[in-house]
Amino acid sequence: MNALSVSGLTLTCGDTTLVDDLSFELPAGATLGIVGESGSGKSLTLRSVMGILPEAVTRHGEIRCEARTAMVFQEPATALNPTMRVGDLVARTWRRHHPDTSAREARAAAAELFDQVGIDDAVRRLRAWPHELSGGMRQRVMIAAALATDPDVLLCDEPTTALDVRVQAQILQLLRDLVSERGMAMVFVSHDLAVVASVCSQILVMRHGRLVESGPMDRVLAVPQEQYTRDLLAANLARRLADREGVLR
Ligand SMILES: Nc1ncnc2c1ncn2[C@@H]1O[C@H](COP(=O)(O)OP(=O)(O)OP(=O)(O)O)[C@@H](O)[C@H]1O
Ligand SMILES: [Mg+2]
């Protein structure tokens, strides 16, 4: 059974085609990484699935999604409301999706979610303001808010790009754990192949709004069929080596 099925997705803005006839399927519980250079249409694809496209963008094609979706954005600092305590954000989101619960129950649920996403001292942290938390903690709050809606599919748009490498690794581990514990499906967007490979078993490569290549992660990394995928692999490897040199210097 597919959690999500996208067929002939085409997005235009005036005369410009931003995403061109994109089709893919996400089986329930599967993990799909979408990679491609900046402007290739990754974010707009996720936004199409969430139904939150910018007004100027017109959509054609079909998106079938029986499942509940939730999205985690790249920059938790801007995605979080600075005037709301982080516990209130998660409790409110929980209550919107569980309308028959009391404020007290929602608060308990928020504390439980903080605990699940690895926020220590969860009950006290519910009262924190976003600016009091580190980038990694803020991203954990965003993930808790996404989980408050009990999603079957978690859409992640570069959720670790703004974080330093050590914190990035912790968040990736958290996502891996959540996916396997909850049996959630996940679509994970990144320009970084190595990051995507560490959390997803399927991959879809995009360029200029078009699908270049897709398939099982292991196969595509070992035997890429398209020159563009090979170039992307080489560029990623070169960057990793350069990072490493930076570390050694
Ligand atoms: N609101 C908008 N109105 C018009 N065009 C847009 C809008 N948002 C994005 N685009 C264009 O659509 C194309 C795809 O954008 P998108 O944000 O999906 O790329 P991306 O792959 O997520 O890139 P990045 O890696 O930089 O996040 C780009 O050419 C972008 O300029
Ligand atoms: Mg993007």
PDB file of C-alpha atoms and ligand atoms in Angstrom:
ATOM      1  CA  MET A   1       0.000   0.000   0.000  1.00  0.00           C
ATOM      2  CA  ASN A   2       1.268   3.452  -0.871  1.00  0.00           C
ATOM      3  CA  ALA A   3       1.234   6.190   1.725  1.00  0.00           C
ATOM      4  CA  LEU A   4       1.740   8.703  -1.042  1.00  0.00           C
ATOM      5  CA  SER A   5       1.453   8.614  -4.797  1.00  0.00           C
ATOM      6  CA  VAL A   6       2.477  11.546  -7.000  1.00  0.00           C
ATOM      7  CA  SER A   7       1.643  11.348 -10.671  1.00  0.00           C
ATOM      8  CA  GLY A   8       2.553  13.857 -13.375  1.00  0.00           C
ATOM      9  CA  LEU A   9       3.136  16.667 -10.887  1.00  0.00           C
ATOM     10  CA  THR A  10       3.790  19.854 -12.838  1.00  0.00           C
ATOM     11  CA  LEU A  11       4.217  23.245 -11.194  1.00  0.00           C
ATOM     12  CA  THR A  12       4.286  26.490 -13.105  1.00  0.00           C
ATOM     13  CA  CYS A  13       4.697  30.141 -12.282  1.00  0.00           C
ATOM     14  CA  GLY A  14       3.514  32.223 -15.211  1.00  0.00           C
ATOM     15  CA  ASP A  15       5.307  30.813 -18.247  1.00  0.00           C
ATOM     16  CA  THR A  16       8.041  29.141 -16.195  1.00  0.00           C
ATOM     17  CA  THR A  17       7.872  25.430 -15.434  1.00  0.00           C
ATOM     18  CA  LEU A  18       9.318  24.805 -11.970  1.00  0.00           C
ATOM     19  CA  VAL A  19       8.525  21.089 -11.637  1.00  0.00           C
ATOM     20  CA  ASP A  20       7.978  19.044 -14.781  1.00  0.00           C
ATOM     21  CA  ASP A  21       5.901  15.873 -14.891  1.00  0.00           C
ATOM     22  CA  LEU A  22       7.250  14.350 -11.683  1.00  0.00           C
ATOM     23  CA  SER A  23       5.933  10.955 -10.592  1.00  0.00           C
ATOM     24  CA  PHE A  24       6.890   8.827  -7.616  1.00  0.00           C
ATOM     25  CA  GLU A  25       5.390   6.553  -5.025  1.00  0.00           C
ATOM     26  CA  LEU A  26       6.078   6.152  -1.354  1.00  0.00           C
ATOM     27  CA  PRO A  27       5.031   2.803   0.128  1.00  0.00           C
ATOM     28  CA  ALA A  28       3.747   2.902   3.715  1.00  0.00           C
ATOM     29  CA  GLY A  29       6.689   2.927   6.127  1.00  0.00           C
ATOM     30  CA  ALA A  30       9.271   3.575   3.369  1.00  0.00           C
ATOM     31  CA  THR A  31      11.972   6.243   3.424  1.00  0.00           C
ATOM     32  CA  LEU A  32      12.642   8.296   0.302  1.00  0.00           C
ATOM     33  CA  GLY A  33      15.437  10.829  -0.101  1.00  0.00           C
ATOM     34  CA  ILE A  34      15.084  13.605  -2.683  1.00  0.00           C
ATOM     35  CA  VAL A  35      18.376  15.178  -3.763  1.00  0.00           C
ATOM     36  CA  GLY A  36      19.238  17.811  -6.308  1.00  0.00           C
ATOM     37  CA  GLU A  37      20.977  21.135  -6.615  1.00  0.00           C
ATOM     38  CA  SER A  38      19.468  24.393  -5.382  1.00  0.00           C
ATOM     39  CA  GLY A  39      16.358  25.348  -7.338  1.00  0.00           C
ATOM     40  CA  SER A  40      15.682  21.818  -8.632  1.00  0.00           C
ATOM     41  CA  GLY A  41      12.177  21.849  -7.118  1.00  0.00           C
ATOM     42  CA  LYS A  42      12.643  19.778  -3.955  1.00  0.00           C
ATOM     43  CA  SER A  43      10.892  22.146  -1.550  1.00  0.00           C
ATOM     44  CA  LEU A  44       8.035  22.888  -3.939  1.00  0.00           C
ATOM     45  CA  THR A  45       7.471  19.141  -4.328  1.00  0.00           C
ATOM     46  CA  LEU A  46       7.105  18.725  -0.549  1.00  0.00           C
ATOM     47  CA  ARG A  47       4.913  21.818  -0.349  1.00  0.00           C
ATOM     48  CA  SER A  48       2.655  20.347  -3.036  1.00  0.00           C
ATOM     49  CA  VAL A  49       2.152  17.247  -0.909  1.00  0.00           C
ATOM     50  CA  MET A  50       1.391  19.377   2.180  1.00  0.00           C
ATOM     51  CA  GLY A  51      -0.932  21.631   0.170  1.00  0.00           C
ATOM     52  CA  ILE A  52       1.014  24.759   1.098  1.00  0.00           C
ATOM     53  CA  LEU A  53       2.245  25.995  -2.290  1.00  0.00           C
ATOM     54  CA  PRO A  54       2.946  29.707  -2.748  1.00  0.00           C
ATOM     55  CA  GLU A  55       0.005  31.540  -4.312  1.00  0.00           C
ATOM     56  CA  ALA A  56       1.876  32.328  -7.533  1.00  0.00           C
ATOM     57  CA  VAL A  57       2.493  28.646  -8.263  1.00  0.00           C
ATOM     58  CA  THR A  58      -0.065  26.580 -10.227  1.00  0.00           C
ATOM     59  CA  ARG A  59      -0.254  22.824  -9.833  1.00  0.00           C
ATOM     60  CA  HIS A  60      -1.208  20.162 -12.374  1.00  0.00           C
ATOM     61  CA  GLY A  61      -1.109  16.406 -11.958  1.00  0.00           C
ATOM     62  CA  GLU A  62      -2.321  14.181  -9.200  1.00  0.00           C
ATOM     63  CA  ILE A  63      -1.245  13.711  -5.596  1.00  0.00           C
ATOM     64  CA  ARG A  64      -2.901  10.861  -3.788  1.00  0.00           C
ATOM     65  CA  CYS A  65      -2.243  10.726  -0.099  1.00  0.00           C
ATOM     66  CA  GLU A  66      -4.467   8.734   2.220  1.00  0.00           C
ATOM     67  CA  ALA A  67      -2.027   9.217   5.043  1.00  0.00           C
ATOM     68  CA  ARG A  68      -1.577  12.059   7.510  1.00  0.00           C
ATOM     69  CA  THR A  69       1.462  14.162   6.679  1.00  0.00           C
ATOM     70  CA  ALA A  70       3.522  16.565   8.755  1.00  0.00           C
ATOM     71  CA  MET A  71       6.485  18.673   7.702  1.00  0.00           C
ATOM     72  CA  VAL A  72       9.740  19.726   9.349  1.00  0.00           C
ATOM     73  CA  PHE A  73      11.379  22.798   7.816  1.00  0.00           C
ATOM     74  CA  GLN A  74      15.009  23.747   7.332  1.00  0.00           C
ATOM     75  CA  GLU A  75      15.302  26.705   9.666  1.00  0.00           C
ATOM     76  CA  PRO A  76      13.711  26.078  13.060  1.00  0.00           C
ATOM     77  CA  ALA A  77      14.449  29.643  14.172  1.00  0.00           C
ATOM     78  CA  THR A  78      12.079  31.106  11.595  1.00  0.00           C
ATOM     79  CA  ALA A  79       9.564  28.251  11.674  1.00  0.00           C
ATOM     80  CA  LEU A  80       8.955  28.682  15.425  1.00  0.00           C
ATOM     81  CA  ASN A  81       6.729  31.478  16.680  1.00  0.00           C
ATOM     82  CA  PRO A  82       9.039  33.638  18.844  1.00  0.00           C
ATOM     83  CA  THR A  83       6.155  34.816  21.061  1.00  0.00           C
ATOM     84  CA  MET A  84       4.978  31.340  22.044  1.00  0.00           C
ATOM     85  CA  ARG A  85       6.551  29.080  24.652  1.00  0.00           C
ATOM     86  CA  VAL A  86       7.685  25.906  22.891  1.00  0.00           C
ATOM     87  CA  GLY A  87       5.499  23.689  25.098  1.00  0.00           C
ATOM     88  CA  ASP A  88       2.420  25.719  24.186  1.00  0.00           C
ATOM     89  CA  LEU A  89       3.210  25.302  20.494  1.00  0.00           C
ATOM     90  CA  VAL A  90       3.383  21.525  20.800  1.00  0.00           C
ATOM     91  CA  ALA A  91       0.372  21.311  23.169  1.00  0.00           C
ATOM     92  CA  ARG A  92      -1.738  23.456  20.823  1.00  0.00           C
ATOM     93  CA  THR A  93      -0.783  21.391  17.822  1.00  0.00           C
ATOM     94  CA  TRP A  94      -1.627  18.241  19.766  1.00  0.00           C
ATOM     95  CA  ARG A  95      -5.030  19.627  20.797  1.00  0.00           C
ATOM     96  CA  ARG A  96      -5.909  20.657  17.267  1.00  0.00           C
ATOM     97  CA  HIS A  97      -5.462  17.019  16.261  1.00  0.00           C
ATOM     98  CA  HIS A  98      -7.020  15.569  19.425  1.00  0.00           C
ATOM     99  CA  PRO A  99      -9.955  17.922  19.973  1.00  0.00           C
ATOM    100  CA  ASP A 100     -11.490  15.936  22.821  1.00  0.00           C
ATOM    101  CA  THR A 101      -8.525  16.368  25.145  1.00  0.00           C
ATOM    102  CA  SER A 102      -8.142  18.821  28.013  1.00  0.00           C
ATOM    103  CA  ALA A 103      -5.401  21.448  28.258  1.00  0.00           C
ATOM    104  CA  ARG A 104      -3.785  19.361  30.985  1.00  0.00           C
ATOM    105  CA  GLU A 105      -3.772  16.233  28.825  1.00  0.00           C
ATOM    106  CA  ALA A 106      -2.301  18.196  25.922  1.00  0.00           C
ATOM    107  CA  ARG A 107       0.459  19.466  28.178  1.00  0.00           C
ATOM    108  CA  ALA A 108       1.232  15.943  29.350  1.00  0.00           C
ATOM    109  CA  ALA A 109       1.291  14.808  25.728  1.00  0.00           C
ATOM    110  CA  ALA A 110       3.700  17.635  24.848  1.00  0.00           C
ATOM    111  CA  ALA A 111       6.018  16.611  27.702  1.00  0.00           C
ATOM    112  CA  GLU A 112       5.877  13.014  26.502  1.00  0.00           C
ATOM    113  CA  LEU A 113       6.754  14.135  22.946  1.00  0.00           C
ATOM    114  CA  PHE A 114       9.654  16.261  24.221  1.00  0.00           C
ATOM    115  CA  ASP A 115      10.889  13.175  25.985  1.00  0.00           C
ATOM    116  CA  GLN A 116      10.546  11.087  22.795  1.00  0.00           C
ATOM    117  CA  VAL A 117      12.583  13.575  20.748  1.00  0.00           C
ATOM    118  CA  GLY A 118      15.360  13.588  23.322  1.00  0.00           C
ATOM    119  CA  ILE A 119      14.737  16.892  25.106  1.00  0.00           C
ATOM    120  CA  ASP A 120      16.035  16.433  28.659  1.00  0.00           C
ATOM    121  CA  ASP A 121      14.088  17.783  31.577  1.00  0.00           C
ATOM    122  CA  ALA A 122      11.025  17.873  29.328  1.00  0.00           C
ATOM    123  CA  VAL A 123       8.493  19.320  31.806  1.00  0.00           C
ATOM    124  CA  ARG A 124      10.681  22.323  32.578  1.00  0.00           C
ATOM    125  CA  ARG A 125      11.598  22.862  28.915  1.00  0.00           C
ATOM    126  CA  LEU A 126       7.922  23.189  27.986  1.00  0.00           C
ATOM    127  CA  ARG A 127       8.129  26.719  29.403  1.00  0.00           C
ATOM    128  CA  ALA A 128      11.144  27.776  27.334  1.00  0.00           C
ATOM    129  CA  TRP A 129      10.963  30.460  24.657  1.00  0.00           C
ATOM    130  CA  PRO A 130      12.412  29.532  21.244  1.00  0.00           C
ATOM    131  CA  HIS A 131      15.317  31.994  21.626  1.00  0.00           C
ATOM    132  CA  GLU A 132      16.425  30.243  24.822  1.00  0.00           C
ATOM    133  CA  LEU A 133      17.116  27.003  22.940  1.00  0.00           C
ATOM    134  CA  SER A 134      20.028  25.928  20.752  1.00  0.00           C
ATOM    135  CA  GLY A 135      19.463  25.224  17.050  1.00  0.00           C
ATOM    136  CA  GLY A 136      19.454  21.472  17.656  1.00  0.00           C
ATOM    137  CA  MET A 137      16.930  21.803  20.499  1.00  0.00           C
ATOM    138  CA  ARG A 138      14.712  24.010  18.356  1.00  0.00           C
ATOM    139  CA  GLN A 139      14.756  21.411  15.616  1.00  0.00           C
ATOM    140  CA  ARG A 140      13.779  18.763  18.203  1.00  0.00           C
ATOM    141  CA  VAL A 141      10.838  20.993  19.179  1.00  0.00           C
ATOM    142  CA  MET A 142       9.803  21.218  15.502  1.00  0.00           C
ATOM    143  CA  ILE A 143       9.964  17.445  15.220  1.00  0.00           C
ATOM    144  CA  ALA A 144       7.868  17.109  18.411  1.00  0.00           C
ATOM    145  CA  ALA A 145       5.303  19.518  16.911  1.00  0.00           C
ATOM    146  CA  ALA A 146       5.191  17.426  13.731  1.00  0.00           C
ATOM    147  CA  LEU A 147       4.735  14.220  15.770  1.00  0.00           C
ATOM    148  CA  ALA A 148       1.865  15.848  17.714  1.00  0.00           C
ATOM    149  CA  THR A 149      -0.265  15.336  14.603  1.00  0.00           C
ATOM    150  CA  ASP A 150       0.416  11.547  14.598  1.00  0.00           C
ATOM    151  CA  PRO A 151       1.727  11.598  11.022  1.00  0.00           C
ATOM    152  CA  ASP A 152       1.982   8.515   8.836  1.00  0.00           C
ATOM    153  CA  VAL A 153       4.371  10.418   6.592  1.00  0.00           C
ATOM    154  CA  LEU A 154       7.003  12.840   7.847  1.00  0.00           C
ATOM    155  CA  LEU A 155       8.212  15.333   5.231  1.00  0.00           C
ATOM    156  CA  CYS A 156      11.624  16.763   6.102  1.00  0.00           C
ATOM    157  CA  ASP A 157      12.983  19.715   4.122  1.00  0.00           C
ATOM    158  CA  GLU A 158      16.718  20.005   4.815  1.00  0.00           C
ATOM    159  CA  PRO A 159      16.022  19.644   8.551  1.00  0.00           C
ATOM    160  CA  THR A 160      19.699  19.508   9.508  1.00  0.00           C
ATOM    161  CA  THR A 161      21.342  21.892   7.036  1.00  0.00           C
ATOM    162  CA  ALA A 162      21.450  24.800   9.508  1.00  0.00           C
ATOM    163  CA  LEU A 163      23.041  22.663  12.242  1.00  0.00           C
ATOM    164  CA  ASP A 164      26.675  21.877  12.945  1.00  0.00           C
ATOM    165  CA  VAL A 165      27.901  18.422  11.990  1.00  0.00           C
ATOM    166  CA  ARG A 166      27.715  16.885  15.483  1.00  0.00           C
ATOM    167  CA  VAL A 167      24.160  18.096  16.137  1.00  0.00           C
ATOM    168  CA  GLN A 168      23.197  17.108  12.599  1.00  0.00           C
ATOM    169  CA  ALA A 169      24.280  13.533  13.334  1.00  0.00           C
ATOM    170  CA  GLN A 170      22.161  13.490  16.518  1.00  0.00           C
ATOM    171  CA  ILE A 171      19.047  14.699  14.687  1.00  0.00           C
ATOM    172  CA  LEU A 172      19.580  12.157  11.891  1.00  0.00           C
ATOM    173  CA  GLN A 173      19.828   9.407  14.510  1.00  0.00           C
ATOM    174  CA  LEU A 174      16.620  10.676  16.127  1.00  0.00           C
ATOM    175  CA  LEU A 175      14.789  10.578  12.782  1.00  0.00           C
ATOM    176  CA  ARG A 176      16.028   7.042  12.089  1.00  0.00           C
ATOM    177  CA  ASP A 177      14.798   5.928  15.526  1.00  0.00           C
ATOM    178  CA  LEU A 178      11.411   7.629  15.157  1.00  0.00           C
ATOM    179  CA  VAL A 179      10.823   6.135  11.720  1.00  0.00           C
ATOM    180  CA  SER A 180      11.578   2.626  12.911  1.00  0.00           C
ATOM    181  CA  GLU A 181       9.713   2.933  16.240  1.00  0.00           C
ATOM    182  CA  ARG A 182       6.583   4.491  14.745  1.00  0.00           C
ATOM    183  CA  GLY A 183       6.611   2.733  11.381  1.00  0.00           C
ATOM    184  CA  MET A 184       6.275   6.159   9.761  1.00  0.00           C
ATOM    185  CA  ALA A 185       7.172   6.809   6.160  1.00  0.00           C
ATOM    186  CA  MET A 186       9.541   9.700   5.507  1.00  0.00           C
ATOM    187  CA  VAL A 187      10.503  11.898   2.588  1.00  0.00           C
ATOM    188  CA  PHE A 188      13.798  13.613   3.319  1.00  0.00           C
ATOM    189  CA  VAL A 189      15.012  16.437   1.101  1.00  0.00           C
ATOM    190  CA  SER A 190      18.646  17.501   1.028  1.00  0.00           C
ATOM    191  CA  HIS A 191      21.340  18.671  -1.347  1.00  0.00           C
ATOM    192  CA  ASP A 192      23.704  16.384   0.622  1.00  0.00           C
ATOM    193  CA  LEU A 193      23.738  12.828  -0.730  1.00  0.00           C
ATOM    194  CA  ALA A 194      25.578  11.432   2.268  1.00  0.00           C
ATOM    195  CA  VAL A 195      22.933  12.783   4.648  1.00  0.00           C
ATOM    196  CA  VAL A 196      20.115  11.358   2.556  1.00  0.00           C
ATOM    197  CA  ALA A 197      21.899   8.015   2.283  1.00  0.00           C
ATOM    198  CA  SER A 198      22.161   7.816   6.064  1.00  0.00           C
ATOM    199  CA  VAL A 199      18.392   8.008   6.629  1.00  0.00           C
ATOM    200  CA  CYS A 200      16.673   6.730   3.474  1.00  0.00           C
ATOM    201  CA  SER A 201      16.484   3.446   1.595  1.00  0.00           C
ATOM    202  CA  GLN A 202      15.107   4.899  -1.658  1.00  0.00           C
ATOM    203  CA  ILE A 203      16.416   7.883  -3.591  1.00  0.00           C
ATOM    204  CA  LEU A 204      15.068  10.273  -6.185  1.00  0.00           C
ATOM    205  CA  VAL A 205      17.450  12.620  -7.993  1.00  0.00           C
ATOM    206  CA  MET A 206      15.995  15.854  -9.385  1.00  0.00           C
ATOM    207  CA  ARG A 207      17.403  18.471 -11.708  1.00  0.00           C
ATOM    208  CA  HIS A 208      15.681  21.580 -13.053  1.00  0.00           C
ATOM    209  CA  GLY A 209      12.335  20.272 -11.833  1.00  0.00           C
ATOM    210  CA  ARG A 210      12.681  16.906 -13.554  1.00  0.00           C
ATOM    211  CA  LEU A 211      13.329  13.421 -12.288  1.00  0.00           C
ATOM    212  CA  VAL A 212      16.817  12.319 -13.323  1.00  0.00           C
ATOM    213  CA  GLU A 213      16.951   8.911 -11.705  1.00  0.00           C
ATOM    214  CA  SER A 214      15.324   6.981  -8.864  1.00  0.00           C
ATOM    215  CA  GLY A 215      15.548   3.609  -7.177  1.00  0.00           C
ATOM    216  CA  PRO A 216      16.929   1.783  -4.158  1.00  0.00           C
ATOM    217  CA  MET A 217      19.638   3.864  -2.438  1.00  0.00           C
ATOM    218  CA  ASP A 218      22.261   1.113  -2.519  1.00  0.00           C
ATOM    219  CA  ARG A 219      21.795   0.477  -6.234  1.00  0.00           C
ATOM    220  CA  VAL A 220      21.768   4.131  -7.288  1.00  0.00           C
ATOM    221  CA  LEU A 221      24.879   4.932  -5.234  1.00  0.00           C
ATOM    222  CA  ALA A 222      26.759   1.843  -6.419  1.00  0.00           C
ATOM    223  CA  VAL A 223      25.686   1.914 -10.069  1.00  0.00           C
ATOM    224  CA  PRO A 224      24.308   5.335 -10.999  1.00  0.00           C
ATOM    225  CA  GLN A 225      22.681   5.214 -14.427  1.00  0.00           C
ATOM    226  CA  GLU A 226      22.847   8.917 -15.241  1.00  0.00           C
ATOM    227  CA  GLN A 227      25.833  11.204 -15.690  1.00  0.00           C
ATOM    228  CA  TYR A 228      24.176  13.842 -13.510  1.00  0.00           C
ATOM    229  CA  THR A 229      23.956  11.399 -10.588  1.00  0.00           C
ATOM    230  CA  ARG A 230      27.620  10.490 -11.067  1.00  0.00           C
ATOM    231  CA  ASP A 231      28.552  14.197 -11.030  1.00  0.00           C
ATOM    232  CA  LEU A 232      26.504  14.709  -7.875  1.00  0.00           C
ATOM    233  CA  LEU A 233      28.267  11.779  -6.204  1.00  0.00           C
ATOM    234  CA  ALA A 234      31.676  13.125  -7.191  1.00  0.00           C
ATOM    235  CA  ALA A 235      30.802  16.643  -5.960  1.00  0.00           C
ATOM    236  CA  ASN A 236      29.607  15.258  -2.628  1.00  0.00           C
ATOM    237  CA  LEU A 237      32.730  13.202  -2.215  1.00  0.00           C
ATOM    238  CA  ALA A 238      34.939  16.177  -3.047  1.00  0.00           C
ATOM    239  CA  ARG A 239      33.101  18.329  -0.495  1.00  0.00           C
ATOM    240  CA  ARG A 240      33.395  15.667   2.197  1.00  0.00           C
ATOM    241  CA  LEU A 241      37.123  15.399   1.573  1.00  0.00           C
ATOM    242  CA  ALA A 242      37.490  19.190   1.680  1.00  0.00           C
ATOM    243  CA  ASP A 243      35.546  19.282   4.984  1.00  0.00           C
ATOM    244  CA  ARG A 244      37.898  16.695   6.321  1.00  0.00           C
ATOM    245  CA  GLU A 245      40.930  18.708   5.293  1.00  0.00           C
ATOM    246  CA  GLY A 246      39.372  21.667   7.088  1.00  0.00           C
ATOM    247  CA  VAL A 247      39.073  19.547  10.211  1.00  0.00           C
ATOM    248  CA  LEU A 248      42.664  18.321   9.976  1.00  0.00           C
ATOM    249  CA  ARG A 249      44.212  21.745   9.388  1.00  0.00           C
TER     250      ARG A 249
HETATM  251  N1  LIG B   1       7.033  31.416  -4.507  1.00  0.00           N
HETATM  252  C1  LIG B   1       7.641  31.161  -5.661  1.00  0.00           C
HETATM  253  N2  LIG B   1       7.273  31.820  -6.788  1.00  0.00           N
HETATM  254  C2  LIG B   1       7.903  31.589  -7.948  1.00  0.00           C
HETATM  255  N3  LIG B   1       8.916  30.715  -8.107  1.00  0.00           N
HETATM  256  C3  LIG B   1       9.324  30.043  -7.036  1.00  0.00           C
HETATM  257  C4  LIG B   1       8.711  30.222  -5.755  1.00  0.00           C
HETATM  258  N4  LIG B   1       9.338  29.430  -4.862  1.00  0.00           N
HETATM  259  C5  LIG B   1      10.297  28.786  -5.562  1.00  0.00           C
HETATM  260  N5  LIG B   1      10.296  29.144  -6.852  1.00  0.00           N
HETATM  261  C6  LIG B   1      11.196  28.654  -7.924  1.00  0.00           C
HETATM  262  O1  LIG B   1      10.940  27.278  -8.119  1.00  0.00           O
HETATM  263  C7  LIG B   1      12.144  26.559  -8.363  1.00  0.00           C
HETATM  264  C8  LIG B   1      12.261  25.420  -7.385  1.00  0.00           C
HETATM  265  O2  LIG B   1      12.325  25.947  -6.078  1.00  0.00           O
HETATM  266  P1  LIG B   1      12.507  25.040  -4.795  1.00  0.00           P
HETATM  267  O3  LIG B   1      12.430  25.957  -3.631  1.00  0.00           O
HETATM  268  O4  LIG B   1      11.545  23.916  -4.842  1.00  0.00           O
HETATM  269  O5  LIG B   1      13.989  24.493  -5.007  1.00  0.00           O
HETATM  270  P2  LIG B   1      14.852  23.574  -4.027  1.00  0.00           P
HETATM  271  O6  LIG B   1      15.246  22.366  -4.805  1.00  0.00           O
HETATM  272  O7  LIG B   1      14.106  23.363  -2.762  1.00  0.00           O
HETATM  273  O8  LIG B   1      16.161  24.468  -3.798  1.00  0.00           O
HETATM  274  P3  LIG B   1      17.046  24.669  -2.466  1.00  0.00           P
HETATM  275  O9  LIG B   1      18.003  23.508  -2.426  1.00  0.00           O
HETATM  276  O10 LIG B   1      17.758  25.955  -2.712  1.00  0.00           O
HETATM  277  O11 LIG B   1      16.135  24.727  -1.275  1.00  0.00           O
HETATM  278  C9  LIG B   1      13.274  27.573  -8.249  1.00  0.00           C
HETATM  279  O12 LIG B   1      13.627  27.957  -9.543  1.00  0.00           O
HETATM  280  C10 LIG B   1      12.651  28.733  -7.504  1.00  0.00           C
HETATM  281  O13 LIG B   1      13.218  29.956  -7.901  1.00  0.00           O
HETATM  282 MG    MG B   2      14.467  23.929  -0.800  1.00  0.00          MG
END
